[in-house]
XYZ file of C-alpha atoms in Angstrom:
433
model
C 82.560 113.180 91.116
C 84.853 110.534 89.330
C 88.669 110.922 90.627
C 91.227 111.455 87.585
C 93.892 108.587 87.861
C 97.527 110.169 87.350
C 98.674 106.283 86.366
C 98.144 104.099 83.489
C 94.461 102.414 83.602
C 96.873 98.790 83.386
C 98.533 97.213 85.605
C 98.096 95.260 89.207
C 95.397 97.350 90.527
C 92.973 96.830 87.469
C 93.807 93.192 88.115
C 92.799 93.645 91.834
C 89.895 95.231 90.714
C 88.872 92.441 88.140
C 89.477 90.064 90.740
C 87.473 91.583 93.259
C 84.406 91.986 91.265
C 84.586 88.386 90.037
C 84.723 87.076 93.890
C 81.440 89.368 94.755
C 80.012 86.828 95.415
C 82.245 84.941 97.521
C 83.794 88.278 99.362
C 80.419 88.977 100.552
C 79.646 85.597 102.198
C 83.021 85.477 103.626
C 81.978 89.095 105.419
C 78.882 87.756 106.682
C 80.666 84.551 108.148
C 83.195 86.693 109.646
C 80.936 88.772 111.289
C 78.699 85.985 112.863
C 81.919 85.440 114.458
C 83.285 88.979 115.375
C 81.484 91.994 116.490
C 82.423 95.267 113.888
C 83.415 98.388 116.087
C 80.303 100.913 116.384
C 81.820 103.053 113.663
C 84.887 103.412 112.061
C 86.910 105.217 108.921
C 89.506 103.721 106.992
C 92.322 106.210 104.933
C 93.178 104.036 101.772
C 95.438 104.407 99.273
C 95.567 103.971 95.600
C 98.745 103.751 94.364
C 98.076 102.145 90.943
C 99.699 98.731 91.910
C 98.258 98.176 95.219
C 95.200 99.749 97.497
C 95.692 99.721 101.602
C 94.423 101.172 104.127
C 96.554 102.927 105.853
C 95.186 103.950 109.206
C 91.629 102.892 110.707
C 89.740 105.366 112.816
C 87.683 104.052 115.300
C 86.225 107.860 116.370
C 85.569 109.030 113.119
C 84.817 112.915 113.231
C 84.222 113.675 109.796
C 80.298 112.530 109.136
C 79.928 116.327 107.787
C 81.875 115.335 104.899
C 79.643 112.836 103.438
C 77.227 113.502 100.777
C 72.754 113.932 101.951
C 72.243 111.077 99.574
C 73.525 108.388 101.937
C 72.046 109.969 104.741
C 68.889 107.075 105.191
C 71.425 104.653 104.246
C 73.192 105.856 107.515
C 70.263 105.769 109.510
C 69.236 102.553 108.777
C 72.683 101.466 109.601
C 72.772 103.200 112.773
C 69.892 101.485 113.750
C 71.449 98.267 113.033
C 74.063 99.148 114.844
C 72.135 100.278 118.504
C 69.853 97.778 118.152
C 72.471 95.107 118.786
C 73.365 97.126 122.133
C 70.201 98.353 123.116
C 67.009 97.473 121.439
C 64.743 99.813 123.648
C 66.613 102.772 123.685
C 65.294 105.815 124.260
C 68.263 108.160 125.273
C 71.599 108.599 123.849
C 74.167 110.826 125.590
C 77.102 111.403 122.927
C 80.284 112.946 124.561
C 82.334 114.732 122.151
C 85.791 116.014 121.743
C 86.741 118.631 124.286
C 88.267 121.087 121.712
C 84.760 121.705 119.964
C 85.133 125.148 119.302
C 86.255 123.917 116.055
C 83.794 124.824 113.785
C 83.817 121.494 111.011
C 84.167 119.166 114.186
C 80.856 120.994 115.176
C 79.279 119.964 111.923
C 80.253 116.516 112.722
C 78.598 116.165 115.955
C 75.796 118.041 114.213
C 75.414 115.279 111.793
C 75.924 112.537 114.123
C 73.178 113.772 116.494
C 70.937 114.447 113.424
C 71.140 110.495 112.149
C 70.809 109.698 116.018
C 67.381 111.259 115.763
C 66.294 109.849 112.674
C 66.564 106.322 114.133
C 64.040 107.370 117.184
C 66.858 108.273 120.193
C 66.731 111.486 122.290
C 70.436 112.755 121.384
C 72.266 115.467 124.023
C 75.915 115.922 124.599
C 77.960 115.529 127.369
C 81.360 117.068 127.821
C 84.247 115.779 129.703
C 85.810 119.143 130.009
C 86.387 120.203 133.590
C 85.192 123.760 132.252
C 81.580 122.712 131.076
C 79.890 123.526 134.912
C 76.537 124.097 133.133
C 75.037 123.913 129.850
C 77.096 125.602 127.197
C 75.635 126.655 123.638
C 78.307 126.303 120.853
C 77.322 128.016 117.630
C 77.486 125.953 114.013
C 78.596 128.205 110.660
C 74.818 127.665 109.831
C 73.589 129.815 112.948
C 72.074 126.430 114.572
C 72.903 125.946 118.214
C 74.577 122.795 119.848
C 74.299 122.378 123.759
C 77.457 120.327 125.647
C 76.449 119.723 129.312
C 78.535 118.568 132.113
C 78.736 114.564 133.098
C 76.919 113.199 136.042
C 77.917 110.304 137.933
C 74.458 108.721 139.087
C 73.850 108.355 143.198
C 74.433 104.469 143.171
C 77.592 104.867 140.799
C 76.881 102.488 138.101
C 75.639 105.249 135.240
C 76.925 107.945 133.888
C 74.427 110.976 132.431
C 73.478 114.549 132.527
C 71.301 116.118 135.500
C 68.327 115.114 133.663
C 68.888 112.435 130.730
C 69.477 108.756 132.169
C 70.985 107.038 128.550
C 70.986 103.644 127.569
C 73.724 104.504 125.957
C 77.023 106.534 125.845
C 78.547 107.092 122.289
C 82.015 108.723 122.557
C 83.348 110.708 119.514
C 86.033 111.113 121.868
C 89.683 109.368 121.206
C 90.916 109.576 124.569
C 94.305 110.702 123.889
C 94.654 112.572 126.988
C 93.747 109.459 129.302
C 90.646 107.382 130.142
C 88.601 109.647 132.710
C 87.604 108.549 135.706
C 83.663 109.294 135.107
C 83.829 106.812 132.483
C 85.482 104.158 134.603
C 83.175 101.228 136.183
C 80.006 101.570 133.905
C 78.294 98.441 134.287
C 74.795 99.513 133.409
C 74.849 101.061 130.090
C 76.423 100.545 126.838
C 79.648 102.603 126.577
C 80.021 102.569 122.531
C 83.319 102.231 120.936
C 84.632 100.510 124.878
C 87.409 102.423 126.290
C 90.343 100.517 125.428
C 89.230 101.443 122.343
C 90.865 105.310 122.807
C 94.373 106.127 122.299
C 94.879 106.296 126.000
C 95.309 102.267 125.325
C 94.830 101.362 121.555
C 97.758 100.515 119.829
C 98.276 100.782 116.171
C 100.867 97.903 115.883
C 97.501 95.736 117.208
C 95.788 96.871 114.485
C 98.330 95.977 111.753
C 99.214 92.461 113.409
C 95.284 92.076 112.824
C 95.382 93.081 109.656
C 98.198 91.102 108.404
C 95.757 88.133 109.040
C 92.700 89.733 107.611
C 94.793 90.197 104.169
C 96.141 86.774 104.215
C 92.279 85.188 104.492
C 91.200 87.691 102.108
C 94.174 86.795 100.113
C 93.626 82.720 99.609
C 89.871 83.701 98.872
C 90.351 85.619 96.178
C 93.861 84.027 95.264
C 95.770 87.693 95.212
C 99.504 88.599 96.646
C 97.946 89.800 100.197
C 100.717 92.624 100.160
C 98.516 94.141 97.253
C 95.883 95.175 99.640
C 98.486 95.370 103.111
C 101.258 98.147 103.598
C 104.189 96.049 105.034
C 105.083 97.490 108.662
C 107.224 96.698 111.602
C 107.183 98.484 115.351
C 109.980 100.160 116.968
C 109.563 100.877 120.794
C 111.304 102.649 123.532
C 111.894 105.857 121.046
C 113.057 109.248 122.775
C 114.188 111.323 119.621
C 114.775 114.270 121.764
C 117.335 112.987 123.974
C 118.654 110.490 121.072
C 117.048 107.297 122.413
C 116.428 104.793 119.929
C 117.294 106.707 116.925
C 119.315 103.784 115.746
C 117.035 101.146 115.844
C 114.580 103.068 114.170
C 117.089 103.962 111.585
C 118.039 100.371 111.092
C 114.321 99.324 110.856
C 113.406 102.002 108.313
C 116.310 100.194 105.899
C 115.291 96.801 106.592
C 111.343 97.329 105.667
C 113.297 99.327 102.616
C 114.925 96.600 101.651
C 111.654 94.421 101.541
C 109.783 96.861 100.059
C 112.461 97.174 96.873
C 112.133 93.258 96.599
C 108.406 93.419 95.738
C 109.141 96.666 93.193
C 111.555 93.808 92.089
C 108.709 91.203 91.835
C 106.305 93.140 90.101
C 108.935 94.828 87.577
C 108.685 98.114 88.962
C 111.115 100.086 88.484
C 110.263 103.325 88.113
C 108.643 103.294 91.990
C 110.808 105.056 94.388
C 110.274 103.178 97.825
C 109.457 105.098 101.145
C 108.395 104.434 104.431
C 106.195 106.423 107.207
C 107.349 106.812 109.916
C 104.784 107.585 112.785
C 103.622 107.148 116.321
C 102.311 103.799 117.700
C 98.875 105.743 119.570
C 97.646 108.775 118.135
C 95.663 110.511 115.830
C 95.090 113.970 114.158
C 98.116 113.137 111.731
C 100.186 114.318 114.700
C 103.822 113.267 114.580
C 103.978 111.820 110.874
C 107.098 111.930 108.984
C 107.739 110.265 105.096
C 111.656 108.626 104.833
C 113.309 107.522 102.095
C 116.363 106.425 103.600
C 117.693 105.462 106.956
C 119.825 108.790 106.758
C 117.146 111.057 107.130
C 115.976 109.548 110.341
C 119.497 109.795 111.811
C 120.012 113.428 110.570
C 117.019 114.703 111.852
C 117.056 118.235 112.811
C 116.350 119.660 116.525
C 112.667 121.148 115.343
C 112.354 117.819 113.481
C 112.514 115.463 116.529
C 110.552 118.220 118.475
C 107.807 117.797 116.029
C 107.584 113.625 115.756
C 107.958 113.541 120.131
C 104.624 115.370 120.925
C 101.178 114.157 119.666
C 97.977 115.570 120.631
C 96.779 116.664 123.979
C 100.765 117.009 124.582
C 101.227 113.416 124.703
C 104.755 112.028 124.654
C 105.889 109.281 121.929
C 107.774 106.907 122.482
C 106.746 103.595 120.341
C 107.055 104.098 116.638
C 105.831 102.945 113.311
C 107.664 102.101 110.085
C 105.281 101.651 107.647
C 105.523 101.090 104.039
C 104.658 103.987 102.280
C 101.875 103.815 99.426
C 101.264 106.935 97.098
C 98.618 108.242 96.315
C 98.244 108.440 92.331
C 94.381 109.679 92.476
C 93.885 113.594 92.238
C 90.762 116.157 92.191
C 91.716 119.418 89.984
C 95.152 119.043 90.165
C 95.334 118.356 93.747
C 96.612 115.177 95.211
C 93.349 112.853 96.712
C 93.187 110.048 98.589
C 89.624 107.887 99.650
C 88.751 107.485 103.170
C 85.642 105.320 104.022
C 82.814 105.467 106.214
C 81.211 102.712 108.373
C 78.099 102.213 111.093
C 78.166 98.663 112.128
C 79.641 96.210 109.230
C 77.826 98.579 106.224
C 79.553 101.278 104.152
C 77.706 104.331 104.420
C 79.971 107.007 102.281
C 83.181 108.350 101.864
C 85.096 111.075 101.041
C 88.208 112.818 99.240
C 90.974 113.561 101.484
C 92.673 116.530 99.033
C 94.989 118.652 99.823
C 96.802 120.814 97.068
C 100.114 121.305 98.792
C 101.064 117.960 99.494
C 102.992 115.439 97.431
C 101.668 112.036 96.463
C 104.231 110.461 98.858
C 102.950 112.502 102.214
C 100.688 112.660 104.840
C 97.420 114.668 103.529
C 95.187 114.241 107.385
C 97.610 117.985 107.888
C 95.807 121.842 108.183
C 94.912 123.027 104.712
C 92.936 119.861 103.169
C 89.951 119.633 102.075
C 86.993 117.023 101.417
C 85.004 115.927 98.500
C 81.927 113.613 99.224
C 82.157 110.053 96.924
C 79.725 109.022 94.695
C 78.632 106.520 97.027
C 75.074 106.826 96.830
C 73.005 103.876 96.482
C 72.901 103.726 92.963
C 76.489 103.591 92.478
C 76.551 100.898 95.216
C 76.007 98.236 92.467
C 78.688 97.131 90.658
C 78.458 97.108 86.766
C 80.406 93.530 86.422
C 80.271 94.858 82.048
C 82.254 97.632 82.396
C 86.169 97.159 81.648
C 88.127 97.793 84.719
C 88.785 101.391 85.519
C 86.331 102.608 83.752
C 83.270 102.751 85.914
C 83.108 104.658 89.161
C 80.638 102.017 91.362
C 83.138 99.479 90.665
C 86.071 101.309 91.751
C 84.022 102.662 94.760
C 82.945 99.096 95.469
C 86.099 97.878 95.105
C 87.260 100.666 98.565
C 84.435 100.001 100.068
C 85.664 95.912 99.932
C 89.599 97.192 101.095
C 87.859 99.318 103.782
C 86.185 96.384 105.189
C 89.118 94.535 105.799
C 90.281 97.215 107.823
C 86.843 96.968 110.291
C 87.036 93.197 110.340
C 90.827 93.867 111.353
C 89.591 96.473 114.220
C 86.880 93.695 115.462
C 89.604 91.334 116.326
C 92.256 94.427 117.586
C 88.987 95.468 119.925
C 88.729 91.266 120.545
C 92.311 90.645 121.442
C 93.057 93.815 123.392
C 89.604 94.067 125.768
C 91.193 93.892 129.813
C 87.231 92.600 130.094
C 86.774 89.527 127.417
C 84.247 87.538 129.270
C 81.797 91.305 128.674
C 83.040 91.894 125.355
């Protein structure tokens, strides 16, 4: 399915576009220079945007629990990436032990661990599940919409310590599809023996989004010179506010004042690329945290000072109950793509450093300006199968879907390359990383 795009085919983005397909060439050397240097997270998903005049990602998900959503044809892609991926950790492994989100009652999460554990399989590993959840005491069937049966089991610390598994699996490896918002748990603490896939500075009990966009601002600049672009036509400008309490009032200024400043900056590139129909906003959100939990669109500094009582109640609490109190102003970048009427935007799916599908975020109640990771949307596998993988270097721009696919799947990977050197910089353990 080909997205209809609400703007103009002219303009910056078909430029990007042009540009991007020229430098194939050169973009994909610089990626595999930049990854003989840098390790790419285990998996990841990027959000991106498409506003017409510029495409950035706008959040990178290094848990991604939405493998369900991608279409069967990219399925031995996946494999093949996922055994990329675990051979690089553990050539010889046998035994996987994945440890899921605690709150899998929820049936498309399900699917998602469904799929995960199916592509696990494919590549030759012995996949069970492990939960963290203090009320798993024995093994606990959870039923899928398609009748199938998963199995969650309860952790075991082994005798000497140094592994974690389940009464009867020793793994080679641990893959979490866990964020960690609640905390890193102790069980998971001190592993020295096995591979603990993404590491655990990589949850949102530590990981910091401001990391990631500091990262990023120097992934866009490189990316940038190489293909001589504006980097702020593939980066959403951003700036961190910390020591927020908007329920008792604490820092409402300053985030106020920063909200008008990145404004301000954000009206001077409208004025630098003759835009003046574009509205500016910013997103306002929380520094950790996931789930689109505590996400709020501003258009000016007013709003953020008049917010209502249910309001600041709402942007204060993320999930597992966790308080915020570091905030993000981000610019905000519509969304001008739509599926049937219903506003869309692209998020992208990687194993390792390869692109192995996407999806539509859509959700027909939201604007083109808001936050569409909220209850009620829905997903729409990409074209991304392998024959659409090629780009068709002919076609004019905007015209052809595996160029404009190729073209997120480029953006995307700026946003991995960013979380390898977030995951770099951040690691309490460098000399293991």
């Amino acid at each position: 399915m080909v997205p209809h795009l609400a703007t103009a085919l002219t303009g910056p983005l078909l430029d990007l576009e042009k540009k991007i397909l020229e430098a194939t060439p050169a973009i994909e050397r610089w990626f595999r220079l930049e990854w003989q240097e840098h390790t790419p997270p285990f998996y990841c998903s990027v959000d991106l945007r498409n506003a017409g005049y510029k495409l950035a990602p706008v959040d990178t998900n290094l848990f991604p629990g939405g493998f369900n959503n991608l279409s069967t044809e990219m399925l031995p892609l996946t494999v093949q990436a996922a055994m990329a991926a675990i051979d690089k950790y553990c050539p010889d492994a046998r035994n996987l032990l994945m440890i899921p989100e605690t709150h899998t009652r929820n049936p498309m999460y399900l699917q998602n661990v469904a799929r995960l554990m199916q592509i696990f399989r494919q590549t030759g590993l012995h996949v069970r599940l492990g939960s963290l959840s203090p009320d798993v005491t024995q093994p606990t069937p959870l039923a899928l919409p398609d009748g199938n049966m998963l199995v969650v089991e309860p952790l075991v610390r082994s005798p000497n310590g140094r592994r974690v598994g389940l009464a009867d699996f020793d793994p080679c490896t641990i893959l979490l599809n866990n964020d960690l918002s609640s905390g890193i748990p102790a069980i998971l603490e001190n592993i020295h023996e096995q591979s603990l896939l993404p590491p655990l500075h990589a949850g949102w009990a530590l990981r910091r989004k401001s990391n990631h966009f500091k990262a990023f601002d120097e992934v866009a600049k490189k990316f940038g010179k190489l293909i001589e672009i504006d980097p702020w036509l593939v980066n959403p400008l951003h700036s961190k506010v910390g020591e927020v309490d908007l329920q008792q009032d604490v820092g409402t200024e300053q985030l106020a004042d920063a909200v008008s400043a990145l404004l301000s900056k954000i009206k001077k590139k409208y004025k630098e690329y003759g835009m003046k129909e574009q509205k500016p906003f910013v997103i306002v959100k929380p520094d950790a945290g996931t789930y689109g939990m505590g996400v709020m669109t501003v258009k000016d500094a007013s709003e953020v000072r008049d917010l209502s009582r249910a309001q600041r109640n709402k942007m204060t609490v993320i999930k597992d109950g966790v308080a915020v109190t570091d905030m993000i102003v981000q610019e905000g970048v519509p969304t001008f793509e739509s599926i049937n009427d219903a506003v869309a935007e692209p998020v992208v799916y990687m194993i390792d450093r390869y692109v192995v599908g996407g999806f539509y975020r859509v959700h027909a109640e939201r604007g083109i300006d808001q936050n569409l990771n909220a209850p009620g949307s829905q997903y729409v596998p990409l074209a991304f199968a392998q024959q659409h993988a090629v780009p068709d270097l002919k076609a004019k721009p905007g015209t052809a879907a595996p160029n404009r696919f190729y073209v997120y799947g480029v953006v995307a990977r700026l946003g991995l390359l960013a979380a390898s050197l977030e995951l770099e910089r951040t690691d309490p353990n460098p000399e293991v990383y």
